[in-house]
Coordinates of C-alpha atoms and ligand atoms in Angstrom, one line a residue:
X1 CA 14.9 1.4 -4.5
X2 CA 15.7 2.1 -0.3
X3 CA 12.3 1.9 1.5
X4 CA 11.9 2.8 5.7
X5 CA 9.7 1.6 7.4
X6 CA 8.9 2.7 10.8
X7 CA 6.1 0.3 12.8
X8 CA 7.8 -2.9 10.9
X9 CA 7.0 -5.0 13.6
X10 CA 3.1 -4.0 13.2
X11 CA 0.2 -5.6 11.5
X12 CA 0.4 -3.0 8.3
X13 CA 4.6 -2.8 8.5
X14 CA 4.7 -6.5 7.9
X15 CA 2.5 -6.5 4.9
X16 CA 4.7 -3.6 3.4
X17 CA 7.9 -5.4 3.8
X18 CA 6.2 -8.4 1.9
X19 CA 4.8 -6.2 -0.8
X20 CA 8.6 -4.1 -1.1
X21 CA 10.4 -7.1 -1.2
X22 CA 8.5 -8.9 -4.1
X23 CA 9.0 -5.2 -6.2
X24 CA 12.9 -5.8 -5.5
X25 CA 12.8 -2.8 -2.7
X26 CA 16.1 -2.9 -0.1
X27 CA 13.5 -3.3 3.0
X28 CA 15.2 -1.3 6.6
X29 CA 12.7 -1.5 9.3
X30 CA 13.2 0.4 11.9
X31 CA 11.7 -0.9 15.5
X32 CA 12.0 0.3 19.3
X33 CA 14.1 -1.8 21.4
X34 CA 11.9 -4.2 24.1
X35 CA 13.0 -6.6 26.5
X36 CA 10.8 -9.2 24.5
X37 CA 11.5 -10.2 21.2
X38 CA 8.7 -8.0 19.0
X39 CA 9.3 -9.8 15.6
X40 CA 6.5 -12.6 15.4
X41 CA 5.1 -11.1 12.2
X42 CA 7.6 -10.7 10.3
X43 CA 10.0 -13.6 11.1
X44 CA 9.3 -15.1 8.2
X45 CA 11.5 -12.4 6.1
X46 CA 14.1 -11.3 8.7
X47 CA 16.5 -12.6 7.0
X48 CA 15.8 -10.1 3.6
X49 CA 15.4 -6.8 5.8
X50 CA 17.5 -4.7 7.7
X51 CA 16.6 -4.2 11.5
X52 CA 17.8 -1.0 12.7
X53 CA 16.7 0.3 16.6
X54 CA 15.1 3.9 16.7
X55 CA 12.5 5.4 18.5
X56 CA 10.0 7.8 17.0
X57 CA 10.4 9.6 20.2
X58 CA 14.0 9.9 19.4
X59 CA 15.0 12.5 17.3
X60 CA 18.9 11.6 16.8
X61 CA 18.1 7.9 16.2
X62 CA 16.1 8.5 13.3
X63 CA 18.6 11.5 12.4
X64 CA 21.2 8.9 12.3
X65 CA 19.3 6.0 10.5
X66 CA 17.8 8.2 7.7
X67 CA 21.3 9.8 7.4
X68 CA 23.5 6.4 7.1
X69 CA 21.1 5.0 4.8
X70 CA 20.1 7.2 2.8
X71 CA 16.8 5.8 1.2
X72 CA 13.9 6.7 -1.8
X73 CA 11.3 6.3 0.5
X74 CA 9.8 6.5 4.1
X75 CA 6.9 4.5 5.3
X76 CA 5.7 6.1 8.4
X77 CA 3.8 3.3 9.8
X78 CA 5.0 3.9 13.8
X79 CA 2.1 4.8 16.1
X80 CA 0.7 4.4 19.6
X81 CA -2.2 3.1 18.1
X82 CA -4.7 2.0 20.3
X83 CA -7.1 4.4 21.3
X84 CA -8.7 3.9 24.8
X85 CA -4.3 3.9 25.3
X86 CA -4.6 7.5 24.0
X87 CA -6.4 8.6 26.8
X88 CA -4.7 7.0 29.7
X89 CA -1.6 7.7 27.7
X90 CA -2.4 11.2 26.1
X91 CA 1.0 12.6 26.3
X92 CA 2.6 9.7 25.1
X93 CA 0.3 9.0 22.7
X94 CA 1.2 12.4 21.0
X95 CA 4.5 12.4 21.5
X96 CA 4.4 9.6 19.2
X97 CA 1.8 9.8 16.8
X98 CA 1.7 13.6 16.5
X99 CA 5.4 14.7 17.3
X100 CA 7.2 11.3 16.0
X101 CA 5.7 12.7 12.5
X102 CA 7.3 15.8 12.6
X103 CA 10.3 14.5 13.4
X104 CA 11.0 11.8 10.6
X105 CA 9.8 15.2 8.3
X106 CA 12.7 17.0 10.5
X107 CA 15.3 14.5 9.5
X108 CA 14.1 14.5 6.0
X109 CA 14.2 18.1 5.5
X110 CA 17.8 18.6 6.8
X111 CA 19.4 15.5 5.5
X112 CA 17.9 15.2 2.3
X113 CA 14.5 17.1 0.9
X114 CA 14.1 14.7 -1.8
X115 CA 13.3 11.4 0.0
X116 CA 9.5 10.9 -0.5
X117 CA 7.5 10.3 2.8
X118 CA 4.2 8.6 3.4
X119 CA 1.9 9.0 6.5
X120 CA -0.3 6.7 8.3
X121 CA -3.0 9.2 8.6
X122 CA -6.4 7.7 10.2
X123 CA -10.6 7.7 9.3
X124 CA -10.4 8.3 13.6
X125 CA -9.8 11.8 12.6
X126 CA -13.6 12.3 10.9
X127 CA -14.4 11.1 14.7
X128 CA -18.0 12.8 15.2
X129 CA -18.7 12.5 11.3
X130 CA -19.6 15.8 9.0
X131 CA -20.6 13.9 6.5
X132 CA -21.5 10.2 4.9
X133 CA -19.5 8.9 3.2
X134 CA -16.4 10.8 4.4
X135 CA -13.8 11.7 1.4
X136 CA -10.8 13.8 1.1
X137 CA -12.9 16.7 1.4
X138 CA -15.0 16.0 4.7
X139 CA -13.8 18.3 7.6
X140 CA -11.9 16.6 10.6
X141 CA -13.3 15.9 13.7
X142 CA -11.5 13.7 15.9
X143 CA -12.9 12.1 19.5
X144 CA -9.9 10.7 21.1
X145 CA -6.4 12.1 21.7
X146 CA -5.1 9.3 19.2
X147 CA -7.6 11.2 16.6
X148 CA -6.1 14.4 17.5
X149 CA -2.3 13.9 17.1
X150 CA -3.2 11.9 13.9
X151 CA -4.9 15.1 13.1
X152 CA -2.0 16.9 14.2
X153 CA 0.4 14.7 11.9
X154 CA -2.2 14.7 9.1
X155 CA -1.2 18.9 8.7
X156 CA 2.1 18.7 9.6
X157 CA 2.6 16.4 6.4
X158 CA 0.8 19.1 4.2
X159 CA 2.0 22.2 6.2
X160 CA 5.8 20.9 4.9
X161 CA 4.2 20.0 1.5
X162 CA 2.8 23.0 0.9
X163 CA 5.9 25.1 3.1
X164 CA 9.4 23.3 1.6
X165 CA 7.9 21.9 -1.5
X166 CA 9.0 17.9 0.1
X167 CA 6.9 15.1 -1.3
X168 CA 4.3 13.6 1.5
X169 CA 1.7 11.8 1.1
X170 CA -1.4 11.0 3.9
X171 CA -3.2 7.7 3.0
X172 CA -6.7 8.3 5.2
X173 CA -6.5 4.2 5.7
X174 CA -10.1 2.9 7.6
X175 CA -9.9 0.0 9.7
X176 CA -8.0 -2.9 7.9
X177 CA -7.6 -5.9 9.8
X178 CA -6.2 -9.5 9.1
X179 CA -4.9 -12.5 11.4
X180 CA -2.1 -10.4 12.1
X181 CA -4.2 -7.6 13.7
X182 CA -3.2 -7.5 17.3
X183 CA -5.4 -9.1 19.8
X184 CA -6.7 -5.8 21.5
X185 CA -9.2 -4.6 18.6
X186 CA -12.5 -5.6 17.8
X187 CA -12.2 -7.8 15.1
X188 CA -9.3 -9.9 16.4
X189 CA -10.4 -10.0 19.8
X190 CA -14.0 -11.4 18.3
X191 CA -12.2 -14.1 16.2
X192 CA -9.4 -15.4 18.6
X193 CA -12.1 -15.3 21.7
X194 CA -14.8 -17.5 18.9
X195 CA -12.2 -19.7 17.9
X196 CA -11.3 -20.5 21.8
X197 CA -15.1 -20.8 22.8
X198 CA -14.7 -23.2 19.8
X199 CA -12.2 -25.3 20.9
X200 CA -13.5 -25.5 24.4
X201 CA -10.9 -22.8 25.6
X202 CA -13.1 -20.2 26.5
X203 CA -16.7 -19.5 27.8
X204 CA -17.6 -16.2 27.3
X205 CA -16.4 -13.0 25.4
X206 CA -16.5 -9.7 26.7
X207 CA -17.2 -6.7 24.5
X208 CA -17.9 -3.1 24.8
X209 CA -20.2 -1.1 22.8
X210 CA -21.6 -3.6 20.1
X211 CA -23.0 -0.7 17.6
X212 CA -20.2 1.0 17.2
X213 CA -19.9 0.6 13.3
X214 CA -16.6 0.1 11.3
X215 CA -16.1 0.5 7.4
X216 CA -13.8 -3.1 7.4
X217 CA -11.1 -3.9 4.9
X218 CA -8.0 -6.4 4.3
X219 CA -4.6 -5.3 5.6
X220 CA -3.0 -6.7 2.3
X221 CA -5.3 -4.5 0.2
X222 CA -4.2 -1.7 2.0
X223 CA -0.5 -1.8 1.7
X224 CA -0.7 -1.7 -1.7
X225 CA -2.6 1.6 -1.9
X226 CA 0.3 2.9 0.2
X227 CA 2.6 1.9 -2.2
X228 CA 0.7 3.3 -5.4
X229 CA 0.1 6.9 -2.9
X230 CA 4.2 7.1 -3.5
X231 CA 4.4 6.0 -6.8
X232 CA 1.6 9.2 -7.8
X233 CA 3.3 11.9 -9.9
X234 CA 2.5 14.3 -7.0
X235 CA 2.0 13.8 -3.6
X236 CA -1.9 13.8 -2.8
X237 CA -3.8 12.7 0.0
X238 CA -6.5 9.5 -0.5
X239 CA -9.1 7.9 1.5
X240 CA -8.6 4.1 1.2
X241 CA -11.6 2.3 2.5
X242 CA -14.3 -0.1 1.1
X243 CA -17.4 2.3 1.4
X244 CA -19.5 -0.8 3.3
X245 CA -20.6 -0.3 6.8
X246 CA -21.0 -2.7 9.5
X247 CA -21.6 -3.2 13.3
X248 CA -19.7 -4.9 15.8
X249 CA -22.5 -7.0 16.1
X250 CA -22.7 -7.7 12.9
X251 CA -19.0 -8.9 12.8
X252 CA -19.8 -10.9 16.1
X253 CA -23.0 -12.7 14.4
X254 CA -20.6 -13.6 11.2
X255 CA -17.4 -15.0 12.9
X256 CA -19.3 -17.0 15.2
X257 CA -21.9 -18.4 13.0
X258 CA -18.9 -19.6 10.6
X259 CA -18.1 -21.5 13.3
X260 CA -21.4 -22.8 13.8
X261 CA -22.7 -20.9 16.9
X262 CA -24.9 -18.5 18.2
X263 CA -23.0 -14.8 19.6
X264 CA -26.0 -14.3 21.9
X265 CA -25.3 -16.9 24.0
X266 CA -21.4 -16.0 24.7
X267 CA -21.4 -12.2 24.1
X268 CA -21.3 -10.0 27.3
X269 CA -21.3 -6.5 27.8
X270 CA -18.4 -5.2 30.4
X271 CA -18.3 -1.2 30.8
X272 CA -14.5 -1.2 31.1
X273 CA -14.5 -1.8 27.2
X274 CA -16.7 1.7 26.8
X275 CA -15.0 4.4 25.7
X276 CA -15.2 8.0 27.1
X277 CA -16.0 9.8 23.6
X278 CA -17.1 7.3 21.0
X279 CA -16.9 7.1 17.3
X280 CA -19.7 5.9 15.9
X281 CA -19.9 5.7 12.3
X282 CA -17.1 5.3 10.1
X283 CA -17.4 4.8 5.6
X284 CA -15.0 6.0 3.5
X285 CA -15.3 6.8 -0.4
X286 CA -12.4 5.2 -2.2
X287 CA -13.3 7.2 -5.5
X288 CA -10.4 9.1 -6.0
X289 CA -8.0 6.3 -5.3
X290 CA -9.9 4.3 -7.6
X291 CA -10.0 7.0 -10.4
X292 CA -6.1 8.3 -9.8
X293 CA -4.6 5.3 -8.5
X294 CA -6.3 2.8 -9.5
X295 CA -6.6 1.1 -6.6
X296 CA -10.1 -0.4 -4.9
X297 CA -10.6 -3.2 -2.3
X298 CA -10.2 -6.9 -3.2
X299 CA -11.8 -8.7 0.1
X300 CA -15.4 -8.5 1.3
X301 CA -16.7 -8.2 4.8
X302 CA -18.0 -11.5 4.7
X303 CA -14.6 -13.0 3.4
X304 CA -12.1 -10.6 5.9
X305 CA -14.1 -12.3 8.4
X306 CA -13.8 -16.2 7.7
X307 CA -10.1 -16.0 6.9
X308 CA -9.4 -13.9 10.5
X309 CA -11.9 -16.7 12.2
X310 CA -9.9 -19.8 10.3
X311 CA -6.5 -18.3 10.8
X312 CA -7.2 -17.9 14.5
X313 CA -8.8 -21.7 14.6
X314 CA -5.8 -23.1 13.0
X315 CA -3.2 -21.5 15.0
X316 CA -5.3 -22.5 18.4
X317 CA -5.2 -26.0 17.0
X318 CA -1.4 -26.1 16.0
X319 CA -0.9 -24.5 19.9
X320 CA -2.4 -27.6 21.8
Ligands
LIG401 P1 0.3 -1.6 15.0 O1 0.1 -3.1 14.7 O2 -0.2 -1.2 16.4 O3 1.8 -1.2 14.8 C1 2.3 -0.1 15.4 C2 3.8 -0.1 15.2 O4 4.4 1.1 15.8 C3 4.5 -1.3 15.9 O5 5.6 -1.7 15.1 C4 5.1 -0.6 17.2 O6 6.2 -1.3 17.7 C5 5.5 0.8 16.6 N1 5.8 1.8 17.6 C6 5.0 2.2 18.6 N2 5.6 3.2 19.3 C7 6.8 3.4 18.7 C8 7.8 4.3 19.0 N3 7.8 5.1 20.0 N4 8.9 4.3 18.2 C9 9.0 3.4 17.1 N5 8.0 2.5 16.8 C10 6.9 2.5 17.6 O7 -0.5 -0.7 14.0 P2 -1.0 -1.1 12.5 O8 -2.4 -1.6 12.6 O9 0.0 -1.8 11.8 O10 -1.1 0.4 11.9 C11 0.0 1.0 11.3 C12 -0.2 2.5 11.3 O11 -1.4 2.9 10.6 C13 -0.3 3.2 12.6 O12 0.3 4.5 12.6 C14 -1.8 3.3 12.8 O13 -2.1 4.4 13.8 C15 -2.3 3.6 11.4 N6 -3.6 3.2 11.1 C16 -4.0 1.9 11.2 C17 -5.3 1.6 10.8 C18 -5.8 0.1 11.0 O14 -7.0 -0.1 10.9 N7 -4.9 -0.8 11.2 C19 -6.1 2.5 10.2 C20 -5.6 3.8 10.0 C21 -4.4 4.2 10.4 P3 6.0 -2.5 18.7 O15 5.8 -3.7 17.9 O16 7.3 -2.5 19.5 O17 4.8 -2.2 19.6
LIG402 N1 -10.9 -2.7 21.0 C1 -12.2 -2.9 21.4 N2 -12.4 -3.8 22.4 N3 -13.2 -2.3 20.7 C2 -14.4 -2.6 21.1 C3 -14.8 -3.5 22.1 C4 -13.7 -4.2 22.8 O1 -13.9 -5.0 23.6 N4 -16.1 -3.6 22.2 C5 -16.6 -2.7 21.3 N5 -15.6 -2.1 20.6 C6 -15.8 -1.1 19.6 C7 -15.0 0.2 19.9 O2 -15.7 1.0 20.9 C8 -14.9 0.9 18.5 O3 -16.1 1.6 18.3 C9 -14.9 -0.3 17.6 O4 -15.2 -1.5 18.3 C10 -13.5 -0.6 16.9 O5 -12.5 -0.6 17.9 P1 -11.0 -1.0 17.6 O6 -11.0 -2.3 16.9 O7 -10.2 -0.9 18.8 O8 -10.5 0.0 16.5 P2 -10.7 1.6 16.3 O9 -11.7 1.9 15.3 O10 -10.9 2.3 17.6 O11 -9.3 2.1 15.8 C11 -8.6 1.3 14.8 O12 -8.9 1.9 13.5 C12 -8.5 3.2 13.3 C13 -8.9 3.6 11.9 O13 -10.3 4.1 12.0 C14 -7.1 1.4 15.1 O14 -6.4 0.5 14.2 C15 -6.5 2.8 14.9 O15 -5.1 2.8 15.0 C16 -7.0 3.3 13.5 O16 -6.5 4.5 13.2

């Protein structure tokens, strides 16, 4: 089996390329040129995939790659995917994650109809929740440009479903983190900054709204529900998630306590990290993928959390 993967430089595209590998997959990932060298998580396997440049904003270049090598599947992981970027970068944002959807489907269509295509579809989209726990079923409303061109791609994928019969699949992933989650979100922003404090590095860490609450799962987990999505006799959507809740604070009180302090005495609110339009509650009901897939969550909260705070301790250590 030929596997794509867009976003293989990411935190979820370097967990796929492990988990394709060990099933025997050919691994190309495609990634966007940079001036910097963008493979620190997965230079542990670039010698057993392909790197091919293309841009999602690029239309050719993925014409061209999907064309040349032909492959079973696509993994659309490729996103802007930060969201306070999506508002100070709207139109990029969905010229990425909304547009750079349609055209990998684009490519597929005219090249070849029958390779299967997965999207990284988001919970942002439930945004201003209609409902709790949000499933497959719960209407979308999103609260940040990100949540609207995921929205955007989300339909797209069905609209050419539904419209030239291809086979696409949304995964609804909630927040999945793990010690390759990059240092701008919540969780590994709160572990890395701990761990400094820790080590002496750091005095203080400075967070935005602390009640925001996250449904939190393990990257690792997560790639393997992509995985089963494409193996499913028809192409479905699923919510993967862990259906737990829990604050920002809470994550704070747990990573710093492992490391034997208190988050009220280093935990400072700064406005800039405030979003215009927040989301505020996020938990997602995994029952279908667990009754059609098979698939449920392996790591808890309280687990996801020590092995981010340990990872980021360790690497600190190794660094001085
Ligand atoms: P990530 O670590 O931010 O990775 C995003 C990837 O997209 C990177 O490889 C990035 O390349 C690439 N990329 C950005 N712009 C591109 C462009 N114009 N052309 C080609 N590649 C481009 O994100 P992640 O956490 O792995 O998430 C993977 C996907 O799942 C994203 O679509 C995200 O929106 C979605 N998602 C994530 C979560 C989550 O909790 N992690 C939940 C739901 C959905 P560089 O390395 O060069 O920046
Ligand atoms: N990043 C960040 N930085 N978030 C903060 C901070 C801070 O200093 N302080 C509080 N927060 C709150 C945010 O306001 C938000 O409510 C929550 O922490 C989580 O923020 P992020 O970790 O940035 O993730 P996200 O939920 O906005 O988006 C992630 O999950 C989505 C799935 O729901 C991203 O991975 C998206 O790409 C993904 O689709």
């Amino acid at each position: 089996m030929k596997a794509i993967i867009t976003g293989i430089t990411g935190q979820d595209g370097s967990y796929l390329a492990e988990f394709l590998l060990k099933k025997n997959y050919d691994v190309y990932g495609l990634y966007r040129r940079s001036s910097v060298d963008t493979f620190e998580r997965i230079n542990h396997i670039k010698d057993k995939v392909n790197l091919i440049t293309a841009d999602l904003t690029d239309q050719n270049s993925l014409n061209e790659t999907i064309k040349d090598i032909g492959p079973d599947e696509i993994y659309n992981l490729a996103a802007q995917s930060f969201v306070p970027v999506s508002w100070t970068q709207p139109a990029l944002t969905a010229n990425v994650t909304a547009v750079g959807a349609l055209r990998i489907l684009e490519a597929v269509r005219h090249i070849n109809p029958k390779i299967k295509v997965y999207q990284a579809s988001s919970s942002e989209m439930f945004g201003k929740v209609q409902e709790i726990p949000q499933t497959e079923k719960t209407p979308f409303y999103p609260r940040s440009p990100y949540g609207v061109s995921k929205v955007f791609a989300f339909w797209i994928m069905k609209n050419y479903r539904e419209s030239y019969n291809m086979f696409t699949t949304n995964g609804i992933l909630f927040n999945h983190e793990s010690p390759r989650r990059g240092l701008q979100f919540v969780t590994r922003k709160i572990t890395n900054t701990a761990a400094k404090i820790k080590l002496g590095l750091q005095k203080e860490l400075l967070l935005g709204n602390l009640d925001a609450k996250r449904d939190w799962g393990y990257a690792p987990d997560y790639v393997e529900a992509m995985w089963l999505m494409m193996q499913h006799k028809i192409p479905e959507d699923f919510v993967v998630a862990t259906n737990e809740v829990h604050s920002v604070r809470e994550f704070c009180e747990h990573a710093f306590s492992h490391l034997g302090l208190n988050y009220e005495d280093y935990v400072k609110l700064d406005k800039k990290f405030l979003r215009p339009a927040e989301v505020d509650q996020l938990i997602g009901d995994y029952g279908k993928a667990e009754k059609v897939l098979g698939w449920k969550p392996r790591v808890t909260f309280k687990e996801l959390v020590k092995i981010m705070v340990d990872a980021d301790l360790e690497k600190l250590k190794k660094e001085q």
